[in-house]
PDB file of C-alpha atoms in Angstrom:
ATOM      1  CA  MET A   1      -8.840  52.575  -4.693  1.00 94.00           C
ATOM      2  CA  ILE A   2      -7.563  49.809  -2.438  1.00 97.00           C
ATOM      3  CA  VAL A   3      -9.991  47.315  -0.928  1.00 98.00           C
ATOM      4  CA  ALA A   4      -9.262  44.369   1.329  1.00 98.00           C
ATOM      5  CA  GLY A   5     -10.763  41.240   2.762  1.00 98.00           C
ATOM      6  CA  ALA A   6      -9.777  39.738   6.108  1.00 98.00           C
ATOM      7  CA  ASP A   7     -10.169  36.260   7.537  1.00 97.00           C
ATOM      8  CA  GLY A   8      -9.191  35.118  11.000  1.00 96.00           C
ATOM      9  CA  CYS A   9      -6.383  32.554  11.093  1.00 96.00           C
ATOM     10  CA  PRO A  10      -4.290  30.858  13.808  1.00 95.00           C
ATOM     11  CA  ALA A  11      -1.610  33.592  13.686  1.00 97.00           C
ATOM     12  CA  GLY A  12      -4.061  36.501  13.668  1.00 97.00           C
ATOM     13  CA  TRP A  13      -5.620  37.797  10.474  1.00 98.00           C
ATOM     14  CA  VAL A  14      -4.756  37.192   6.837  1.00 98.00           C
ATOM     15  CA  LEU A  15      -5.652  40.088   4.556  1.00 98.00           C
ATOM     16  CA  VAL A  16      -5.721  40.376   0.789  1.00 98.00           C
ATOM     17  CA  LEU A  17      -5.398  43.846  -0.748  1.00 98.00           C
ATOM     18  CA  TRP A  18      -6.598  44.583  -4.268  1.00 98.00           C
ATOM     19  CA  GLN A  19      -7.176  47.559  -6.549  1.00 97.00           C
ATOM     20  CA  GLY A  20      -9.728  45.862  -8.766  1.00 96.00           C
ATOM     21  CA  PRO A  21      -9.591  44.146 -12.167  1.00 94.00           C
ATOM     22  CA  GLU A  22      -7.586  46.943 -13.804  1.00 94.00           C
ATOM     23  CA  GLY A  23      -5.062  47.273 -10.977  1.00 95.00           C
ATOM     24  CA  PRO A  24      -1.849  45.443 -10.021  1.00 96.00           C
ATOM     25  CA  PRO A  25      -1.919  41.870  -8.674  1.00 97.00           C
ATOM     26  CA  PRO A  26      -3.546  41.378  -5.259  1.00 98.00           C
ATOM     27  CA  GLN A  27      -1.284  41.027  -2.239  1.00 97.00           C
ATOM     28  CA  ALA A  28      -1.663  38.951   0.920  1.00 97.00           C
ATOM     29  CA  ARG A  29      -0.463  40.105   4.317  1.00 96.00           C
ATOM     30  CA  LEU A  30      -0.544  38.663   7.821  1.00 97.00           C
ATOM     31  CA  VAL A  31      -1.200  40.828  10.876  1.00 97.00           C
ATOM     32  CA  LYS A  32      -1.437  39.810  14.502  1.00 97.00           C
ATOM     33  CA  LYS A  33      -4.107  42.408  15.313  1.00 97.00           C
ATOM     34  CA  LEU A  34      -6.641  43.916  12.937  1.00 96.00           C
ATOM     35  CA  ALA A  35      -6.023  47.380  14.404  1.00 95.00           C
ATOM     36  CA  GLU A  36      -2.668  47.375  12.568  1.00 95.00           C
ATOM     37  CA  VAL A  37      -4.564  47.956   9.325  1.00 94.00           C
ATOM     38  CA  LEU A  38      -5.741  51.362  10.568  1.00 88.00           C
ATOM     39  CA  LYS A  39      -2.107  52.507  10.755  1.00 89.00           C
ATOM     40  CA  TRP A  40      -1.270  51.621   7.160  1.00 90.00           C
ATOM     41  CA  ASP A  41      -0.606  54.493   4.740  1.00 85.00           C
ATOM     42  CA  GLU A  42      -2.673  52.595   2.171  1.00 82.00           C
ATOM     43  CA  ARG A  43      -5.652  51.927   4.451  1.00 87.00           C
ATOM     44  CA  PRO A  44      -8.380  50.170   2.446  1.00 96.00           C
ATOM     45  CA  ALA A  45     -11.364  52.206   1.298  1.00 97.00           C
ATOM     46  CA  PHE A  46     -13.449  49.121   2.125  1.00 98.00           C
ATOM     47  CA  LEU A  47     -12.499  46.261   4.426  1.00 98.00           C
ATOM     48  CA  ALA A  48     -14.743  43.181   4.413  1.00 98.00           C
ATOM     49  CA  VAL A  49     -14.195  40.970   7.450  1.00 98.00           C
ATOM     50  CA  ASP A  50     -15.354  37.416   8.042  1.00 97.00           C
ATOM     51  CA  MET A  51     -16.469  38.057  11.614  1.00 97.00           C
ATOM     52  CA  PRO A  52     -19.747  39.208  13.221  1.00 97.00           C
ATOM     53  CA  ILE A  53     -20.332  42.955  13.545  1.00 97.00           C
ATOM     54  CA  GLY A  54     -23.200  44.191  15.702  1.00 97.00           C
ATOM     55  CA  LEU A  55     -24.190  41.767  18.451  1.00 96.00           C
ATOM     56  CA  PRO A  56     -27.790  41.735  19.718  1.00 97.00           C
ATOM     57  CA  GLU A  57     -28.861  42.391  23.286  1.00 97.00           C
ATOM     58  CA  LYS A  58     -30.869  39.152  23.196  1.00 96.00           C
ATOM     59  CA  ALA A  59     -29.787  36.108  21.207  1.00 95.00           C
ATOM     60  CA  GLU A  60     -32.459  34.480  19.068  1.00 92.00           C
ATOM     61  CA  ARG A  61     -32.867  30.912  17.871  1.00 92.00           C
ATOM     62  CA  GLY A  62     -30.753  30.602  14.739  1.00 92.00           C
ATOM     63  CA  GLY A  63     -28.854  33.814  15.452  1.00 94.00           C
ATOM     64  CA  ARG A  64     -29.427  37.246  13.978  1.00 96.00           C
ATOM     65  CA  HIS A  65     -31.848  37.821  11.119  1.00 97.00           C
ATOM     66  CA  CYS A  66     -28.922  38.284   8.702  1.00 97.00           C
ATOM     67  CA  GLU A  67     -27.506  34.881   9.659  1.00 97.00           C
ATOM     68  CA  ARG A  68     -30.836  33.166   9.116  1.00 97.00           C
ATOM     69  CA  GLU A  69     -31.140  34.824   5.714  1.00 97.00           C
ATOM     70  CA  ALA A  70     -27.606  33.747   4.770  1.00 97.00           C
ATOM     71  CA  ARG A  71     -28.273  30.129   5.751  1.00 97.00           C
ATOM     72  CA  ALA A  72     -31.442  30.080   3.684  1.00 97.00           C
ATOM     73  CA  ARG A  73     -29.291  30.723   0.607  1.00 97.00           C
ATOM     74  CA  LEU A  74     -26.378  28.376   1.307  1.00 97.00           C
ATOM     75  CA  GLY A  75     -27.998  24.944   1.160  1.00 94.00           C
ATOM     76  CA  GLN A  76     -25.525  22.300   2.338  1.00 91.00           C
ATOM     77  CA  ARG A  77     -23.013  25.020   3.291  1.00 94.00           C
ATOM     78  CA  GLN A  78     -25.344  26.667   5.814  1.00 94.00           C
ATOM     79  CA  SER A  79     -23.505  25.170   8.796  1.00 92.00           C
ATOM     80  CA  SER A  80     -20.619  27.555   8.049  1.00 93.00           C
ATOM     81  CA  VAL A  81     -22.742  30.423   9.434  1.00 95.00           C
ATOM     82  CA  PHE A  82     -22.534  30.513  13.234  1.00 91.00           C
ATOM     83  CA  SER A  83     -25.304  31.886  15.430  1.00 94.00           C
ATOM     84  CA  THR A  84     -24.055  35.097  17.014  1.00 94.00           C
ATOM     85  CA  PRO A  85     -24.390  35.228  20.817  1.00 95.00           C
ATOM     86  CA  ALA A  86     -25.863  38.023  22.891  1.00 97.00           C
ATOM     87  CA  ARG A  87     -23.531  40.951  23.461  1.00 96.00           C
ATOM     88  CA  ALA A  88     -23.329  40.248  27.202  1.00 97.00           C
ATOM     89  CA  ALA A  89     -21.872  36.766  26.601  1.00 97.00           C
ATOM     90  CA  LEU A  90     -18.854  38.276  24.876  1.00 96.00           C
ATOM     91  CA  ALA A  91     -17.439  39.363  28.257  1.00 95.00           C
ATOM     92  CA  ALA A  92     -16.937  35.740  29.313  1.00 97.00           C
ATOM     93  CA  GLU A  93     -13.430  34.289  29.363  1.00 96.00           C
ATOM     94  CA  GLU A  94     -14.589  30.740  30.127  1.00 97.00           C
ATOM     95  CA  PHE A  95     -16.869  28.599  27.981  1.00 97.00           C
ATOM     96  CA  GLN A  96     -19.316  27.699  30.758  1.00 97.00           C
ATOM     97  CA  GLU A  97     -19.637  31.339  31.763  1.00 98.00           C
ATOM     98  CA  ALA A  98     -20.316  32.302  28.132  1.00 98.00           C
ATOM     99  CA  CYS A  99     -23.097  29.729  28.003  1.00 97.00           C
ATOM    100  CA  ARG A 100     -24.553  30.982  31.295  1.00 97.00           C
ATOM    101  CA  LEU A 101     -24.560  34.597  30.153  1.00 98.00           C
ATOM    102  CA  ASN A 102     -26.054  33.730  26.792  1.00 97.00           C
ATOM    103  CA  ARG A 103     -28.843  31.697  28.406  1.00 97.00           C
ATOM    104  CA  ALA A 104     -29.625  34.717  30.588  1.00 97.00           C
ATOM    105  CA  HIS A 105     -29.849  36.905  27.488  1.00 97.00           C
ATOM    106  CA  SER A 106     -31.717  34.688  25.038  1.00 96.00           C
ATOM    107  CA  GLU A 107     -35.263  33.536  24.461  1.00 88.00           C
ATOM    108  CA  PRO A 108     -35.630  30.605  24.600  1.00 91.00           C
ATOM    109  CA  PRO A 109     -32.501  30.201  26.770  1.00 95.00           C
ATOM    110  CA  ARG A 110     -29.625  28.700  24.833  1.00 94.00           C
ATOM    111  CA  GLY A 111     -25.887  28.299  25.233  1.00 95.00           C
ATOM    112  CA  VAL A 112     -23.008  29.082  22.885  1.00 95.00           C
ATOM    113  CA  SER A 113     -21.323  26.633  20.523  1.00 93.00           C
ATOM    114  CA  LYS A 114     -17.670  25.855  21.272  1.00 94.00           C
ATOM    115  CA  GLN A 115     -16.739  26.941  17.736  1.00 91.00           C
ATOM    116  CA  CYS A 116     -18.311  30.329  18.286  1.00 94.00           C
ATOM    117  CA  PHE A 117     -16.722  30.690  21.733  1.00 96.00           C
ATOM    118  CA  ASN A 118     -13.303  30.028  20.211  1.00 95.00           C
ATOM    119  CA  ILE A 119     -13.602  33.161  18.054  1.00 96.00           C
ATOM    120  CA  PHE A 120     -14.720  35.409  20.938  1.00 97.00           C
ATOM    121  CA  PRO A 121     -11.274  37.093  21.109  1.00 96.00           C
ATOM    122  CA  LYS A 122     -11.514  38.096  17.445  1.00 97.00           C
ATOM    123  CA  ILE A 123     -15.129  39.240  17.795  1.00 97.00           C
ATOM    124  CA  ARG A 124     -14.051  41.416  20.748  1.00 96.00           C
ATOM    125  CA  GLU A 125     -11.099  42.725  18.763  1.00 96.00           C
ATOM    126  CA  LEU A 126     -13.312  43.754  15.875  1.00 96.00           C
ATOM    127  CA  ALA A 127     -15.972  45.190  18.182  1.00 95.00           C
ATOM    128  CA  ALA A 128     -13.358  47.585  19.601  1.00 95.00           C
ATOM    129  CA  LEU A 129     -12.813  49.026  16.119  1.00 95.00           C
ATOM    130  CA  VAL A 130     -16.349  49.311  14.787  1.00 97.00           C
ATOM    131  CA  THR A 131     -18.658  52.275  15.307  1.00 97.00           C
ATOM    132  CA  PRO A 132     -21.690  53.344  13.258  1.00 97.00           C
ATOM    133  CA  GLU A 133     -19.284  55.727  11.475  1.00 96.00           C
ATOM    134  CA  THR A 134     -16.517  53.233  10.678  1.00 95.00           C
ATOM    135  CA  GLN A 135     -19.135  50.724   9.539  1.00 96.00           C
ATOM    136  CA  SER A 136     -19.416  52.807   6.372  1.00 95.00           C
ATOM    137  CA  TRP A 137     -16.211  51.108   5.196  1.00 96.00           C
ATOM    138  CA  LEU A 138     -15.603  48.289   7.726  1.00 97.00           C
ATOM    139  CA  ARG A 139     -18.187  45.636   6.893  1.00 98.00           C
ATOM    140  CA  GLU A 140     -19.168  42.122   7.856  1.00 98.00           C
ATOM    141  CA  CYS A 141     -18.806  39.569   5.094  1.00 98.00           C
ATOM    142  CA  HIS A 142     -19.041  35.791   4.826  1.00 97.00           C
ATOM    143  CA  PRO A 143     -16.863  33.835   2.356  1.00 97.00           C
ATOM    144  CA  GLU A 144     -19.440  31.135   1.625  1.00 97.00           C
ATOM    145  CA  LEU A 145     -22.021  33.794   0.820  1.00 98.00           C
ATOM    146  CA  ALA A 146     -19.468  35.413  -1.509  1.00 98.00           C
ATOM    147  CA  PHE A 147     -18.846  32.077  -3.256  1.00 98.00           C
ATOM    148  CA  TRP A 148     -22.618  31.600  -3.510  1.00 98.00           C
ATOM    149  CA  ALA A 149     -22.834  34.977  -5.259  1.00 98.00           C
ATOM    150  CA  MET A 150     -19.963  34.060  -7.612  1.00 98.00           C
ATOM    151  CA  ASN A 151     -21.739  30.801  -8.425  1.00 97.00           C
ATOM    152  CA  GLY A 152     -24.818  32.536  -9.830  1.00 97.00           C
ATOM    153  CA  GLU A 153     -26.497  32.530  -6.399  1.00 97.00           C
ATOM    154  CA  ILE A 154     -26.456  28.732  -6.327  1.00 97.00           C
ATOM    155  CA  PRO A 155     -25.194  26.880  -3.212  1.00 96.00           C
ATOM    156  CA  LEU A 156     -21.858  25.115  -3.624  1.00 96.00           C
ATOM    157  CA  HIS A 157     -22.056  21.323  -3.645  1.00 94.00           C
ATOM    158  CA  LEU A 158     -18.586  20.694  -2.211  1.00 95.00           C
ATOM    159  CA  PRO A 159     -17.262  21.684   1.238  1.00 93.00           C
ATOM    160  CA  LYS A 160     -13.857  23.321   1.629  1.00 93.00           C
ATOM    161  CA  LYS A 161     -13.143  21.193   4.697  1.00 89.00           C
ATOM    162  CA  VAL A 162     -13.891  17.588   5.620  1.00 88.00           C
ATOM    163  CA  LYS A 163     -13.371  16.535   9.249  1.00 83.00           C
ATOM    164  CA  SER A 164     -11.621  19.876   9.919  1.00 82.00           C
ATOM    165  CA  ALA A 165      -9.028  19.255   7.188  1.00 85.00           C
ATOM    166  CA  PRO A 166      -8.827  21.167   3.863  1.00 86.00           C
ATOM    167  CA  ALA A 167     -10.618  19.281   1.073  1.00 93.00           C
ATOM    168  CA  GLU A 168      -8.902  19.783  -2.278  1.00 95.00           C
ATOM    169  CA  PRO A 169     -11.982  19.309  -4.509  1.00 96.00           C
ATOM    170  CA  GLY A 170     -13.839  22.013  -2.584  1.00 96.00           C
ATOM    171  CA  LEU A 171     -10.824  24.325  -2.585  1.00 97.00           C
ATOM    172  CA  ALA A 172     -10.383  23.836  -6.330  1.00 97.00           C
ATOM    173  CA  LEU A 173     -14.046  24.696  -6.903  1.00 97.00           C
ATOM    174  CA  ARG A 174     -13.615  27.962  -5.001  1.00 98.00           C
ATOM    175  CA  ARG A 175     -10.384  28.837  -6.808  1.00 97.00           C
ATOM    176  CA  GLY A 176     -12.183  28.429 -10.109  1.00 98.00           C
ATOM    177  CA  LEU A 177     -15.083  30.608  -8.971  1.00 98.00           C
ATOM    178  CA  LEU A 178     -12.725  33.408  -7.930  1.00 98.00           C
ATOM    179  CA  GLU A 179     -10.963  33.392 -11.298  1.00 97.00           C
ATOM    180  CA  LYS A 180     -14.230  33.224 -13.218  1.00 97.00           C
ATOM    181  CA  ALA A 181     -15.587  36.144 -11.175  1.00 97.00           C
ATOM    182  CA  GLY A 182     -12.629  38.312 -12.170  1.00 97.00           C
ATOM    183  CA  PHE A 183     -10.400  37.945  -9.132  1.00 98.00           C
ATOM    184  CA  PRO A 184      -6.845  37.135 -10.385  1.00 97.00           C
ATOM    185  CA  LEU A 185      -6.050  34.430  -7.858  1.00 97.00           C
ATOM    186  CA  THR A 186      -3.162  33.008  -9.902  1.00 96.00           C
ATOM    187  CA  GLN A 187      -1.450  36.406  -9.681  1.00 97.00           C
ATOM    188  CA  LEU A 188      -1.809  36.679  -5.897  1.00 97.00           C
ATOM    189  CA  ARG A 189       1.423  37.799  -4.268  1.00 97.00           C
ATOM    190  CA  ALA A 190       1.749  36.127  -0.917  1.00 94.00           C
ATOM    191  CA  PRO A 191       4.610  35.371   1.480  1.00 92.00           C
ATOM    192  CA  ALA A 192       5.415  31.747   2.205  1.00 92.00           C
ATOM    193  CA  PHE A 193       3.044  31.504   5.169  1.00 94.00           C
ATOM    194  CA  LYS A 194       3.633  28.664   7.589  1.00 94.00           C
ATOM    195  CA  ARG A 195       0.818  26.117   7.479  1.00 91.00           C
ATOM    196  CA  LYS A 196       0.369  26.422  11.249  1.00 94.00           C
ATOM    197  CA  ASP A 197      -0.177  30.192  10.863  1.00 96.00           C
ATOM    198  CA  VAL A 198      -2.383  30.426   7.771  1.00 96.00           C
ATOM    199  CA  GLY A 199      -4.380  27.620   6.177  1.00 93.00           C
ATOM    200  CA  LYS A 200      -5.122  27.231   2.470  1.00 91.00           C
ATOM    201  CA  ASP A 201      -8.780  27.863   3.150  1.00 94.00           C
ATOM    202  CA  ASP A 202      -7.943  31.015   5.152  1.00 96.00           C
ATOM    203  CA  ILE A 203      -6.315  32.611   2.112  1.00 96.00           C
ATOM    204  CA  LEU A 204      -9.202  31.648  -0.178  1.00 97.00           C
ATOM    205  CA  ASP A 205     -11.716  33.034   2.313  1.00 97.00           C
ATOM    206  CA  ALA A 206      -9.783  36.310   2.527  1.00 98.00           C
ATOM    207  CA  CYS A 207      -9.779  36.500  -1.285  1.00 98.00           C
ATOM    208  CA  ALA A 208     -13.548  35.950  -1.337  1.00 98.00           C
ATOM    209  CA  CYS A 209     -13.999  38.761   1.181  1.00 98.00           C
ATOM    210  CA  THR A 210     -11.760  40.993  -0.953  1.00 98.00           C
ATOM    211  CA  TRP A 211     -13.925  40.271  -3.986  1.00 98.00           C
ATOM    212  CA  SER A 212     -16.935  41.307  -1.910  1.00 98.00           C
ATOM    213  CA  ALA A 213     -15.122  44.456  -0.732  1.00 98.00           C
ATOM    214  CA  TRP A 214     -14.601  45.444  -4.367  1.00 98.00           C
ATOM    215  CA  ARG A 215     -18.312  44.965  -5.014  1.00 98.00           C
ATOM    216  CA  MET A 216     -18.995  47.212  -2.025  1.00 98.00           C
ATOM    217  CA  SER A 217     -16.775  49.900  -3.520  1.00 97.00           C
ATOM    218  CA  GLN A 218     -18.863  49.695  -6.692  1.00 97.00           C
ATOM    219  CA  GLY A 219     -22.211  49.641  -4.868  1.00 96.00           C
ATOM    220  CA  ALA A 220     -22.888  46.187  -6.333  1.00 97.00           C
ATOM    221  CA  GLU A 221     -22.867  43.998  -3.218  1.00 97.00           C
ATOM    222  CA  ILE A 222     -25.709  41.877  -1.914  1.00 97.00           C
ATOM    223  CA  ARG A 223     -26.716  42.895   1.613  1.00 97.00           C
ATOM    224  CA  LEU A 224     -28.684  40.631   3.917  1.00 98.00           C
ATOM    225  CA  PRO A 225     -31.232  41.605   4.989  1.00 97.00           C
ATOM    226  CA  ALA A 226     -32.162  44.220   2.398  1.00 94.00           C
ATOM    227  CA  GLU A 227     -33.379  46.468   5.230  1.00 95.00           C
ATOM    228  CA  PRO A 228     -30.823  46.064   8.034  1.00 93.00           C
ATOM    229  CA  ARG A 229     -31.666  45.783  11.698  1.00 95.00           C
ATOM    230  CA  PHE A 230     -29.638  47.707  14.283  1.00 97.00           C
ATOM    231  CA  ASN A 231     -28.296  46.686  17.666  1.00 97.00           C
ATOM    232  CA  ALA A 232     -28.283  48.817  20.816  1.00 96.00           C
ATOM    233  CA  GLU A 233     -24.998  50.447  19.761  1.00 96.00           C
ATOM    234  CA  GLY A 234     -26.491  51.608  16.480  1.00 97.00           C
ATOM    235  CA  LEU A 235     -24.546  49.068  14.411  1.00 98.00           C
ATOM    236  CA  ARG A 236     -26.136  47.488  11.362  1.00 97.00           C
ATOM    237  CA  MET A 237     -26.572  43.745  11.753  1.00 98.00           C
ATOM    238  CA  GLU A 238     -26.061  42.657   8.163  1.00 98.00           C
ATOM    239  CA  ILE A 239     -23.892  40.390   6.047  1.00 98.00           C
ATOM    240  CA  SER A 240     -22.668  41.560   2.638  1.00 97.00           C
ATOM    241  CA  ALA A 241     -21.274  39.670  -0.336  1.00 96.00           C
TER     242      ALA A 241
END
């Protein structure tokens, strides 16, 4: 069984494929569009993606219930969980228009963060692939929640980035957690990605999502909330790790 984790990166998406602890070394790949994965002969049985799945009709303070639950567990790392906008805001191509649409579809009215707006294209891309049926294997994940799970459900004390630049102590902490959790990071087979295309933290985040995808394949993942809520399209609004 092949599973994979995907993280958005400047060049598209970086994916890590794995067949579990008894399988061959994991492999990293770069794709421009996530839809390319659906054409692979070895399509993953589970694909865990670090991107929101299932947008609400009305945005709430603090985002969806699953995002609020994730933040409650992450301590100092809670800022890594963005508040998902209302589905209507996703149609906006300009930041001010996104804020206007989100204010019209939120209570109390609120705009959209610039960081969240910057990933709108990838949220739209993923939304075009997900249906209630494909959500059986295409799941939303969050790397920091995965690292929290690896760390005995204790928030990490070091960030992976400081002032938008990779922070080596935090990266080293996450590398150690992956290895300790059974993911063979030192055996990862990866092309020589250009730094401008794929960051060090992007690869680690994809590995964390892959670890979560393996847990999904074994029915051992943590799902937040325990009883998922659904959006108007029938999609579960949950985050797994």
